[in-house]
Tab-separated table of C-alpha atoms and ligand atoms in Angstrom:
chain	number	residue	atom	x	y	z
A	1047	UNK	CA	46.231	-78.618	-14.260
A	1048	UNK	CA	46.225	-82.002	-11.919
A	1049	UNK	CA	46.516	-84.867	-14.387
A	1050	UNK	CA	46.192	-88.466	-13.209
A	1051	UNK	CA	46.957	-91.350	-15.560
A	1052	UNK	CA	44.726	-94.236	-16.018
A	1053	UNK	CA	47.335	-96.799	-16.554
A	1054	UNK	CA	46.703	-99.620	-19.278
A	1055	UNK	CA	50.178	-100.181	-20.622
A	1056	UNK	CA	50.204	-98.547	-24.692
A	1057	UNK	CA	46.469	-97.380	-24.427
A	1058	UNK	CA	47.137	-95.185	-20.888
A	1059	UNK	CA	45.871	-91.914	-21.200
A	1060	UNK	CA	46.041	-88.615	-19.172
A	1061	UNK	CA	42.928	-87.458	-17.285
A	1062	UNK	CA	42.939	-83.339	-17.249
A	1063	UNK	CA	41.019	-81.436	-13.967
A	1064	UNK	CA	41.241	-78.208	-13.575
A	1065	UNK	CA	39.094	-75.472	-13.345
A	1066	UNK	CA	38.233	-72.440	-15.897
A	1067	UNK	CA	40.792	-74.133	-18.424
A	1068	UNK	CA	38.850	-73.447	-21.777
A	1069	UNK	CA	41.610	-71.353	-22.886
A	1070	UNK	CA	44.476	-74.716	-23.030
A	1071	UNK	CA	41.858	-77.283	-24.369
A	1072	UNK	CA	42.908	-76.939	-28.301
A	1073	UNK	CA	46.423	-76.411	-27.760
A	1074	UNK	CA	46.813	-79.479	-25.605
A	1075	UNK	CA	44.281	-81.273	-27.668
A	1076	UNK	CA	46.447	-80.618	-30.900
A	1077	UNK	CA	49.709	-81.265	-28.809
A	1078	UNK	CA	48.472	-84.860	-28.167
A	1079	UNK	CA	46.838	-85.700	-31.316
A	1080	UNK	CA	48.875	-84.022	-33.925
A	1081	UNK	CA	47.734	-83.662	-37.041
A	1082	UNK	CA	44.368	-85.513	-36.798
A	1083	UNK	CA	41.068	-84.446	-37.819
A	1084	UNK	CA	38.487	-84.330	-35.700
A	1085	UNK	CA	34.906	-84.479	-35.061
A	1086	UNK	CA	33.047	-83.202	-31.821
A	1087	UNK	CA	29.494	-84.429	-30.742
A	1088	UNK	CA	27.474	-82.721	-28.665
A	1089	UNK	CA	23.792	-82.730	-27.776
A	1090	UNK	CA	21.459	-79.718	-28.189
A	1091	UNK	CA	21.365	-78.350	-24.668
A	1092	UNK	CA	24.808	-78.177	-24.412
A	1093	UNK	CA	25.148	-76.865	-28.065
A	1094	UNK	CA	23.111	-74.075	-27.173
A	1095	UNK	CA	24.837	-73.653	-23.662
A	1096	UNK	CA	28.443	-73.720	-24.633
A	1097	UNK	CA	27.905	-72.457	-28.572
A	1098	UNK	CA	30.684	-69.812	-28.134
A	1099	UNK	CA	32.976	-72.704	-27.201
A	1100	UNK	CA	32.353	-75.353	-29.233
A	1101	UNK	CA	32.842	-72.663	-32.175
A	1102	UNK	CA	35.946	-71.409	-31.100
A	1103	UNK	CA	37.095	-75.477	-31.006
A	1104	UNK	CA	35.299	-76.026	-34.359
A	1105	UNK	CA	37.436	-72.972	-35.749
A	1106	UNK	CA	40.558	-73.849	-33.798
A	1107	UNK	CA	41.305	-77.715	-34.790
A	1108	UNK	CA	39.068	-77.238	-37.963
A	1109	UNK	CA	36.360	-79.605	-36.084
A	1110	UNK	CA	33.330	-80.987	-37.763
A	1111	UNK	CA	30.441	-80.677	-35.130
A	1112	UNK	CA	27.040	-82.828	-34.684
A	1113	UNK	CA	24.849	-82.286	-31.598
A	1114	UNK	CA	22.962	-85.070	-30.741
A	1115	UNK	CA	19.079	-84.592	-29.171
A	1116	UNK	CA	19.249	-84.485	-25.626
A	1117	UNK	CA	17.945	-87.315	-23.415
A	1118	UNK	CA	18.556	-91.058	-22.051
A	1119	UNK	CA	15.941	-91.987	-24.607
A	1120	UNK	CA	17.773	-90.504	-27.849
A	1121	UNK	CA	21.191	-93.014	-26.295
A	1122	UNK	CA	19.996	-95.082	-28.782
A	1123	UNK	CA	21.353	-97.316	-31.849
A	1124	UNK	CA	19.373	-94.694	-34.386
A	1125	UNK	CA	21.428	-91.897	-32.889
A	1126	UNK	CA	24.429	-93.760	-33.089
A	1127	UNK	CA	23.607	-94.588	-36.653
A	1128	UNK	CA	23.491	-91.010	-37.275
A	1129	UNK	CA	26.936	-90.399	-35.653
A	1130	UNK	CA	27.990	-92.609	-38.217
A	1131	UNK	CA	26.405	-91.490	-40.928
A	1132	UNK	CA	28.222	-88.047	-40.056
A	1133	UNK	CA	31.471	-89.054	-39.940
A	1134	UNK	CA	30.988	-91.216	-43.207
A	1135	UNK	CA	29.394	-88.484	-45.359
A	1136	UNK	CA	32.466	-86.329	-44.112
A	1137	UNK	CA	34.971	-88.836	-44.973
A	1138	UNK	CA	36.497	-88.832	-41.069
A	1139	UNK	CA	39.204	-91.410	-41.314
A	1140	UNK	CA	41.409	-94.423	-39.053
A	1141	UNK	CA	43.101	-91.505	-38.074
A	1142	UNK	CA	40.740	-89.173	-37.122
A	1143	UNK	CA	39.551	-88.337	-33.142
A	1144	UNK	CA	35.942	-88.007	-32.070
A	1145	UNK	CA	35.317	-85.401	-29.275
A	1146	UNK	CA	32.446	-86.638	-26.763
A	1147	UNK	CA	31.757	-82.841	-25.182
A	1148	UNK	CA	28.593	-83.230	-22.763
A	1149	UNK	CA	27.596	-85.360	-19.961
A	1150	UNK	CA	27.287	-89.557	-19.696
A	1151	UNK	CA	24.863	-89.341	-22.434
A	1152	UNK	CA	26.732	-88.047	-24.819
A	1153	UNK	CA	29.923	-89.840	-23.779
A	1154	UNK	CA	28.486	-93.186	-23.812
A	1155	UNK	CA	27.255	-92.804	-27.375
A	1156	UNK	CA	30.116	-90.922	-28.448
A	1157	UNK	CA	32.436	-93.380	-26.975
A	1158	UNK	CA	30.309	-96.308	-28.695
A	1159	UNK	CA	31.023	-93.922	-32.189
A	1160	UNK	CA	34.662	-94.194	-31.461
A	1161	UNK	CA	34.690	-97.888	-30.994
A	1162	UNK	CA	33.010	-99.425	-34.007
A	1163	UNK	CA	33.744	-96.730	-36.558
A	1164	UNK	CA	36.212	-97.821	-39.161
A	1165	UNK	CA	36.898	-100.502	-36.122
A	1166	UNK	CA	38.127	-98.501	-33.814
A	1167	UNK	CA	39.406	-94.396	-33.835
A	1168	UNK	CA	40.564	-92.488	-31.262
A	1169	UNK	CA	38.362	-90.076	-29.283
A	1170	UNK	CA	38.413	-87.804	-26.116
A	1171	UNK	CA	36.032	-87.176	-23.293
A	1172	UNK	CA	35.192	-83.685	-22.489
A	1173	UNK	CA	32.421	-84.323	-18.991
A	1174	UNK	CA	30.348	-81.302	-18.143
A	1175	UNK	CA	28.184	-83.342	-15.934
A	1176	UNK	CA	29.819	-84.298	-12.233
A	1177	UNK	CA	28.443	-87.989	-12.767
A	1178	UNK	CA	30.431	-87.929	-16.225
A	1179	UNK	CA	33.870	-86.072	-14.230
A	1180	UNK	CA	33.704	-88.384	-11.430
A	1181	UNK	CA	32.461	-91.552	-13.716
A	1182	UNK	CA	31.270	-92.302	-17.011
A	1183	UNK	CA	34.014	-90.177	-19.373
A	1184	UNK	CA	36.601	-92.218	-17.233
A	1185	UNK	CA	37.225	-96.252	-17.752
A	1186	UNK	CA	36.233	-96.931	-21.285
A	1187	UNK	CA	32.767	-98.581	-20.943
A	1188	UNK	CA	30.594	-97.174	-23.818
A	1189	UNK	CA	27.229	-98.067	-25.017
A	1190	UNK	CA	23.711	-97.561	-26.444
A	1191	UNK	CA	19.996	-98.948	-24.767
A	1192	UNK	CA	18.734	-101.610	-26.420
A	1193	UNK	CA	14.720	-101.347	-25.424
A	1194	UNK	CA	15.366	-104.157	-23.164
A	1195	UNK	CA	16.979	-102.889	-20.972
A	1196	UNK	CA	19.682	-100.250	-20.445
A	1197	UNK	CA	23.778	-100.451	-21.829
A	1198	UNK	CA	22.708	-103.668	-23.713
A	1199	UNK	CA	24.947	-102.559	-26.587
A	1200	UNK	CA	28.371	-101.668	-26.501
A	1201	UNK	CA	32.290	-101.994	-26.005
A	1202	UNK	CA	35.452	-101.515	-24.072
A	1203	UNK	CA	37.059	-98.608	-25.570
A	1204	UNK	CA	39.093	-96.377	-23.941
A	1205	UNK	CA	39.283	-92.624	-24.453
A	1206	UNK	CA	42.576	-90.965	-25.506
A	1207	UNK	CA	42.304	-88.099	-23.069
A	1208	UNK	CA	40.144	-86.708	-20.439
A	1209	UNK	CA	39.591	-82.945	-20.082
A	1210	UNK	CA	37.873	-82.301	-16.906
A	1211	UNK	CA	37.008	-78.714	-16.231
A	1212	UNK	CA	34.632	-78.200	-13.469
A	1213	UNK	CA	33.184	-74.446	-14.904
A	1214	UNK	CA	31.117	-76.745	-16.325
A	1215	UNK	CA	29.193	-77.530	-13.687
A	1216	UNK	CA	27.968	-73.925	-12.990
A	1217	UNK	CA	25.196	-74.390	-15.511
A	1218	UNK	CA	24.660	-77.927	-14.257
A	1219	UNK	CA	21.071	-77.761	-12.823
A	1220	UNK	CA	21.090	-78.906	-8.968
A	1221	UNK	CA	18.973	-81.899	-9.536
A	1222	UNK	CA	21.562	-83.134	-11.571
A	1223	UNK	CA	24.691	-82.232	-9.762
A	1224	UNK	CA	22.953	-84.416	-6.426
A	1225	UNK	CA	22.820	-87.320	-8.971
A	1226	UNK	CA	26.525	-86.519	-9.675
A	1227	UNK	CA	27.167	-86.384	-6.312
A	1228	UNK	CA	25.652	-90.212	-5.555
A	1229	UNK	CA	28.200	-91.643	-8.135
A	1230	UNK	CA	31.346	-89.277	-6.041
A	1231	UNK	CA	29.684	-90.600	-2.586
A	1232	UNK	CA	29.918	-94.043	-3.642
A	1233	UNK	CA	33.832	-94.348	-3.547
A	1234	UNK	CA	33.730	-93.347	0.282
A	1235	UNK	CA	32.551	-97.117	0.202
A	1236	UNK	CA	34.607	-98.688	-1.964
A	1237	UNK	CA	38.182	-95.891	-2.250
A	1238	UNK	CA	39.583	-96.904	1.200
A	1239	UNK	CA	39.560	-95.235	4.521
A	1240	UNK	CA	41.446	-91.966	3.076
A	1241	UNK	CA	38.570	-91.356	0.886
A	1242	UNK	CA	35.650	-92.613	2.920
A	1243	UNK	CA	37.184	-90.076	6.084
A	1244	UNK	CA	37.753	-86.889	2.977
A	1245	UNK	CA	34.406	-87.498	2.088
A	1246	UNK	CA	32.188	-87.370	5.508
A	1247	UNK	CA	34.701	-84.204	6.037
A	1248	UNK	CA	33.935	-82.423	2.837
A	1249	UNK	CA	30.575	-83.167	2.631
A	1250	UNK	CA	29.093	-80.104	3.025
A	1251	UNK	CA	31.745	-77.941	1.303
A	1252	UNK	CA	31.517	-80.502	-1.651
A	1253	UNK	CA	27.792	-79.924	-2.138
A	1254	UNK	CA	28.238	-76.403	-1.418
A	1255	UNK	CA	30.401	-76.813	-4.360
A	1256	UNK	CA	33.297	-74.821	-2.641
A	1257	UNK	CA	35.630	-75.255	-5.773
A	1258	UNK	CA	38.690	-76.398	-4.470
A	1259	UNK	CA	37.475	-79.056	-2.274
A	1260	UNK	CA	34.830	-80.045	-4.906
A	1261	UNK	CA	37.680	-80.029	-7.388
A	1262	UNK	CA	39.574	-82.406	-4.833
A	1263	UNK	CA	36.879	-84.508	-4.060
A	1264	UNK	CA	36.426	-85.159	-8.170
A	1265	UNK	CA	40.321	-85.586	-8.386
A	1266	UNK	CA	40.238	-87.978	-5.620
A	1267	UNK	CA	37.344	-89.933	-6.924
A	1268	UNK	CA	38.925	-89.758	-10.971
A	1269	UNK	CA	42.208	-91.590	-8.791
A	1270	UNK	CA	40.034	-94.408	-7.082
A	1271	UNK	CA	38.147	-95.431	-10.549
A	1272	UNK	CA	42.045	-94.709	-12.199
A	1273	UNK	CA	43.306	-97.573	-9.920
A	1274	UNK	CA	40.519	-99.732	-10.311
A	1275	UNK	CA	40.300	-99.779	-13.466
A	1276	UNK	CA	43.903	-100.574	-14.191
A	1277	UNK	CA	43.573	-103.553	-11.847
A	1278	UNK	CA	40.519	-104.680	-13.599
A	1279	UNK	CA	39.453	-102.999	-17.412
A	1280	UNK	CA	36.998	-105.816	-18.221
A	1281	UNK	CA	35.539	-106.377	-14.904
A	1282	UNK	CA	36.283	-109.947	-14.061
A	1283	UNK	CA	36.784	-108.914	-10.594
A	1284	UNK	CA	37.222	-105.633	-8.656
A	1285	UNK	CA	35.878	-103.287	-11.110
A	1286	UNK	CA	32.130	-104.594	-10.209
A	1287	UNK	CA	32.851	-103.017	-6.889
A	1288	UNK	CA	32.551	-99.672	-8.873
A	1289	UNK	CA	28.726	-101.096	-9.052
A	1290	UNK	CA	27.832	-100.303	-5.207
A	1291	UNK	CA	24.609	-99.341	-4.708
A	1292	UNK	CA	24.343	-100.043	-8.522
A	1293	UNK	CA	22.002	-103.751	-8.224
A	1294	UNK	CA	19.420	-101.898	-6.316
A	1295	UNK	CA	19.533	-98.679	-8.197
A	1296	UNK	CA	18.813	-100.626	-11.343
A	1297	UNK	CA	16.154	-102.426	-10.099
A	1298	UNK	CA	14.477	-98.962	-8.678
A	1299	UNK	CA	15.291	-97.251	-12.567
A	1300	UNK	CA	13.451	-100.030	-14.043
A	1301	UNK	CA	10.499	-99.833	-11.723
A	1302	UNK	CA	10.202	-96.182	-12.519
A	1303	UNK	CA	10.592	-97.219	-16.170
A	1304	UNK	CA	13.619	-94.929	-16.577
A	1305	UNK	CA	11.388	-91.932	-16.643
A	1306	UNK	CA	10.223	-90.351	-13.106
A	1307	UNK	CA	14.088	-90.903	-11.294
A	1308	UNK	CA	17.563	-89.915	-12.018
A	1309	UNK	CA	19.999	-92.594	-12.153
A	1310	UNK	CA	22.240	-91.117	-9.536
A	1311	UNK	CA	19.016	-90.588	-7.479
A	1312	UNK	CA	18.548	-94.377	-7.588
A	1313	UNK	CA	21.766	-94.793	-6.749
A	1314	UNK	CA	21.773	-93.009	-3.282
A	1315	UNK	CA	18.958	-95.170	-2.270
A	1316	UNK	CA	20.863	-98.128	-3.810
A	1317	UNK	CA	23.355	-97.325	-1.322
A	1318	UNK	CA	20.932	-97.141	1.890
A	1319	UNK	CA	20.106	-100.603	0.472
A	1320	UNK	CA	23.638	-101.965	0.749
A	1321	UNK	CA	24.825	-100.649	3.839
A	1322	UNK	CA	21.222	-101.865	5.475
A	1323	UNK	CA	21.629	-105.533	3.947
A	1324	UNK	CA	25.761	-105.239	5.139
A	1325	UNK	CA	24.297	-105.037	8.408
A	1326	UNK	CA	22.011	-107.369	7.744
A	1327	UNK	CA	24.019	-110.261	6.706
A	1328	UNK	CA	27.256	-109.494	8.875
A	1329	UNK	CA	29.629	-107.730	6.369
A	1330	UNK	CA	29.039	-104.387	9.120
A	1331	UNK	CA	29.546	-105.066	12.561
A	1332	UNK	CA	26.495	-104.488	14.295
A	1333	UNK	CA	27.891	-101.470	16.310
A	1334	UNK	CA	28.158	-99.799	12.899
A	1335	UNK	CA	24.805	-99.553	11.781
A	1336	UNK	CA	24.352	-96.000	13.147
A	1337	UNK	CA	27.643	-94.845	12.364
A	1338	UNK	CA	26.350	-96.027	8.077
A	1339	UNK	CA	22.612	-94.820	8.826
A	1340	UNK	CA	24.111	-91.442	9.943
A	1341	UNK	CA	26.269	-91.435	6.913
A	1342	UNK	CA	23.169	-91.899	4.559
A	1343	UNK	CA	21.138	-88.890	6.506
A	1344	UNK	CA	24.097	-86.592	4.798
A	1345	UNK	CA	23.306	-86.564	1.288
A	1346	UNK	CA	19.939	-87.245	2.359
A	1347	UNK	CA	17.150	-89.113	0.421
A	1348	UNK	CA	15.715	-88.084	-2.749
A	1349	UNK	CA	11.713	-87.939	-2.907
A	1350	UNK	CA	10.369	-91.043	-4.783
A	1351	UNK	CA	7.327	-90.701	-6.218
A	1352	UNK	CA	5.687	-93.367	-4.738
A	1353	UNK	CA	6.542	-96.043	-2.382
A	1354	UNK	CA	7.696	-98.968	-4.449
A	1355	UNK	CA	7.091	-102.641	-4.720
A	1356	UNK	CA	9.600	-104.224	-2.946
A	1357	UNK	CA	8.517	-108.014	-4.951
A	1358	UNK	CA	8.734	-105.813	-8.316
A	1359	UNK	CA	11.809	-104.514	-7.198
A	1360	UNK	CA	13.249	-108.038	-6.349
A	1361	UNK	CA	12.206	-109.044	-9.347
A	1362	UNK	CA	13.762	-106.733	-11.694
A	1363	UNK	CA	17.502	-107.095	-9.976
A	1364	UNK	CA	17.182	-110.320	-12.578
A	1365	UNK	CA	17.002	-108.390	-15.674
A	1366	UNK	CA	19.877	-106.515	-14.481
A	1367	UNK	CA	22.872	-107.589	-16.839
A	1368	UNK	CA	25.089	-107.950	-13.807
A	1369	UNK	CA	23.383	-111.124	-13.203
A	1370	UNK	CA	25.665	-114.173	-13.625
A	1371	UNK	CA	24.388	-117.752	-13.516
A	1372	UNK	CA	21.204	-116.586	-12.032
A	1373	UNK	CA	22.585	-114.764	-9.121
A	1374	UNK	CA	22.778	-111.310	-8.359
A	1375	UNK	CA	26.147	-109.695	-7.224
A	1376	UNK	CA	25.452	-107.758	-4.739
A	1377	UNK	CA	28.214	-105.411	-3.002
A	1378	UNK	CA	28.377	-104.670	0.596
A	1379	UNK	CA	30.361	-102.483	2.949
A	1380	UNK	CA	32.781	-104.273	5.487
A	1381	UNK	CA	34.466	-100.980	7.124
A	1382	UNK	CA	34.718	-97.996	6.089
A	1383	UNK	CA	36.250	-97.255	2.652
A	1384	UNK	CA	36.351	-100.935	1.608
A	1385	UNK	CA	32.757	-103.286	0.392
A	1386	UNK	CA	33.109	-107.007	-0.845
A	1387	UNK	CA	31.203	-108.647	-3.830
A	1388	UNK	CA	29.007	-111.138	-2.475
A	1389	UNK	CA	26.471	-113.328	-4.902
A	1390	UNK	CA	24.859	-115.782	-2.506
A	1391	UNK	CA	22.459	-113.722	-0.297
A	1392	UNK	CA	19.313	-115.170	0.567
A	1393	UNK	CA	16.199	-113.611	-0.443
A	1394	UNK	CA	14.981	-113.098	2.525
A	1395	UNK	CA	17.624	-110.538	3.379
A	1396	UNK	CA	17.227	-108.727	0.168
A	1397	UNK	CA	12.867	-108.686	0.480
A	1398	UNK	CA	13.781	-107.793	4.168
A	1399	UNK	CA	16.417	-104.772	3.282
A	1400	UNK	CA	14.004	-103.748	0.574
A	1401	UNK	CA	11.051	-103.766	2.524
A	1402	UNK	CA	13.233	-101.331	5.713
A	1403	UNK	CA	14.049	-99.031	3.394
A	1404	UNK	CA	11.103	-97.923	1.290
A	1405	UNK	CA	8.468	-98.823	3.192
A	1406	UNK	CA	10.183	-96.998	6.179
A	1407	UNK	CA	12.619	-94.651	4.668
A	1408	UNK	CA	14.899	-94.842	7.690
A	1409	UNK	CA	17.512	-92.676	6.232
A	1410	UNK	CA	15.461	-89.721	6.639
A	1411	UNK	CA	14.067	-90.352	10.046
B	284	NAD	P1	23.138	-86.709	-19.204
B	284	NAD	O1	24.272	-86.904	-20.110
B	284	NAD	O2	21.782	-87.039	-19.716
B	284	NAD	O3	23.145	-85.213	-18.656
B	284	NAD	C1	22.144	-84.790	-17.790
B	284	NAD	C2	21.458	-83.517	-18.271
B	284	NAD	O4	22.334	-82.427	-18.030
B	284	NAD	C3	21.166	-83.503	-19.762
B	284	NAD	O5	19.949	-82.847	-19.979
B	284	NAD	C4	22.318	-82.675	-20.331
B	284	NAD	O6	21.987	-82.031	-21.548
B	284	NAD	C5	22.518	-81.673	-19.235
B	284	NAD	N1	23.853	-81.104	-19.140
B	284	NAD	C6	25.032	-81.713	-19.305
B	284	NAD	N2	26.031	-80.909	-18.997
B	284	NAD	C7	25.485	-79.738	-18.637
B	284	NAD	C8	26.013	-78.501	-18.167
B	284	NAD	N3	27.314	-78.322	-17.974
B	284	NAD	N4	25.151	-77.505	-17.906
B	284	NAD	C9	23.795	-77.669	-18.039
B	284	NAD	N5	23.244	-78.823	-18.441
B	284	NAD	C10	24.086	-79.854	-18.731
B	284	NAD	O7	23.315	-87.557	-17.859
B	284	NAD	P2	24.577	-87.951	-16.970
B	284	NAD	O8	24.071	-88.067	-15.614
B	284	NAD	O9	25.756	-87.097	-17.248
B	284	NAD	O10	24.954	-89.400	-17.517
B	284	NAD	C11	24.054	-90.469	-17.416
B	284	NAD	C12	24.491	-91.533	-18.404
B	284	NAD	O11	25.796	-91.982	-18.064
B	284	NAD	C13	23.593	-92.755	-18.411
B	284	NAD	O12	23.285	-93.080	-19.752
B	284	NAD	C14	24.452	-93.838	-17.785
B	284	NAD	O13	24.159	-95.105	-18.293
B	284	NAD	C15	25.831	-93.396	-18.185
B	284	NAD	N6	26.901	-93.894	-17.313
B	284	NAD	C16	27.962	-94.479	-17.901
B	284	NAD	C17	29.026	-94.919	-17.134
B	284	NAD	C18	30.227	-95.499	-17.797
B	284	NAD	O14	31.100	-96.025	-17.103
B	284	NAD	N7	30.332	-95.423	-19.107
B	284	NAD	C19	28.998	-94.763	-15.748
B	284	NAD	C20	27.893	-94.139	-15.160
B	284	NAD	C21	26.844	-93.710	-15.965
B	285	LIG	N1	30.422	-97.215	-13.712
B	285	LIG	C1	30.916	-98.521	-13.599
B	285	LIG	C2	32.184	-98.797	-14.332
B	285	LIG	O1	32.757	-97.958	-14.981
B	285	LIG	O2	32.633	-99.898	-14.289
């Protein structure tokens, strides 16, 4: 297996990718946390899925297993409470390691589990989602919705381990392995000119999911988070960059009211927003607008379903918590591989960006 290491001096841990690697996950699990007992959580889909799997790991390190209801709307402090209430009644000790198997969901939650239980245990993400491979099971950010508004709960905790195993993803339905995709697209724009050039080569293999260039592509994509987030764990700086696209996607999420749009969905369009308002305000040359349009026309658009509100839209980049002292951070691309945090853009720009991109949908000309 490729490992990469996200490096945070006594709490850096391995990240695992590979492919068709069921067959090593207990051993190496046991070789790492000897000893421990250990609780996996899982949601129903996946239960039902991967049940011969999660057995053999309930038999194998003598795992107690919860599954979770599946859905954004169940990433909630009740279903946390029940987490709890699980390993409680089952007497899970300091010592013991929580398994988070399932996608961004389930390691959010899971991850939240880990932090606050008996003040802190040990746990391990297991993604079978490519937004939770190439994202969310990597970095330690874990939380629950609060019913205004979305990861208004939660903590820095890191995971112990990372098993990424991209078999998953061959049950993965295609709607969600796009979304994926958005969040593996995005660090073209921020991972430097290796990764941005990798990416518009791969492309099509990638979402052909030709395995060892998708593999490479999630590898590649695991290292550019790994390095930012050793740089940065509590985002006071750099690690927002891991947000492009993000300030717009939120604001198109809430519009929809977190129902009729994936988040990765909003976040491809959150990306046609910030390279259009790069050009805009100068951050992109002028000469490469076509070159960043042409870029966007390669994932291509999701459908909305309906053209929205670009005031409304505006509007809700303030509930965003990214917002700090009243302004919105905004990140824009300067050349290829590499975007800038920027906070002071006039509204104009934004209304104006907002305005060229749903009401014309230019990235699907
Ligand atoms: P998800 O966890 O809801 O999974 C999407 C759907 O796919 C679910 O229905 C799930 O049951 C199903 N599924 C998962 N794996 C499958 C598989 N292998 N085969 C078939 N079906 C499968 O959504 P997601 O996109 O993985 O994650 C979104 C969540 O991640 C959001 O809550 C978001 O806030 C969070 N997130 C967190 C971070 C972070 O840094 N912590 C970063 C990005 C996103
Ligand atoms: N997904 C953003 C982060 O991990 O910081």
């Amino acid at each position: 297996m490729q490992q990469i290491v996200v490096a945070l001096g006594d709490r850096s841990y391995p990240v695992f990718i590979g492919s068709d690697t069921f067959k090593e996950l207990a051993v190496a699990i046991k070789k790492e946390f000897h000893g421990a007992r250990f609780a996996l959580v899982t949601n129903t889909t996946i239960q039902e899925l991967y049940r011969s799997q999660i057995e053999q790991l309930q038999h194998s390190l003598d795992a107690l297993v919860y599954a979770i209801p599946d859905g954004e709307k169940y990433k909630t402090i009740d279903t946390w409470s029940g987490i709890l209430d699980t390993l409680l009644e089952n007497r899970l000790e300091r010592s013991s390691v929580i398994i988070a198997f399932g996608g961004g969901v389930v390691g959010d939650i899971t991850g939240f589990a880990a932090a606050s239980f008996l003040r802190g245990v040990k746990y391990i993400q297991i993604p079978t989602t490519l937004l939770a491979m190439v994202d969310s099971s990597v970095g330690g950010k874990t939380a629950v919705n609060h019913r205004r508004g979305k990861n208004l709960i939660g903590a820095f905790h890191q995971p112990g381990l990372v098993w990424v195993d991209t078999a998953y993803l061959s049950t993965l339905p295609e709607r969600e392995f796009i979304a994926g995709y958005a969040e593996l697209y995005k660090y073209a724009f921020i991972g430097g000119k290796e990764m941005f050039d990798f990416v518009m080569e791969h492309h099509d293999d990638m979402i052909a999911k030709k395995p060892g260039i998708l593999q490479e592509g999630i590898r590649r994509s695991i290292a550019v988070k790994a390095r930012i987030v050793s740089d940065d764990e509590r985002e006071r700086g750099n690690r927002a960059l891991l947000n492009f696209g993000h300030t717009f996607a939120h604001a198109l999420e809430n519009y929809y009211n977190y129902e009729k749009i994936l988040h990765g969905e909003a976040v491809l369009w959150g990306i046609a927003c910030a390279c259009d308002l790069g050009v805009r305000i100068g951050t992109v040359p002028e000469d490469s607008r076509k070159a960043y349009e042409a870029l966007l026309k390669k994932p291509g658009m999701p459908e909305l379903p309906d053209t929205p509100d670009c005031e409304h839209l505006y509007d809700a980049m303030f509930s965003d918590k990214k917002v700090s002292g009243g302004k919105i951070r905004f990140i824009v691309p300067t050349s290829p591989g590499k975007s800038i945090i920027k906070s002071d853009i006039d509204r104009n720009a934004i209304i104006a960006t907002l305005t060229r991109i749903f009401k014309t949908q230019p990235a699907n000309d």
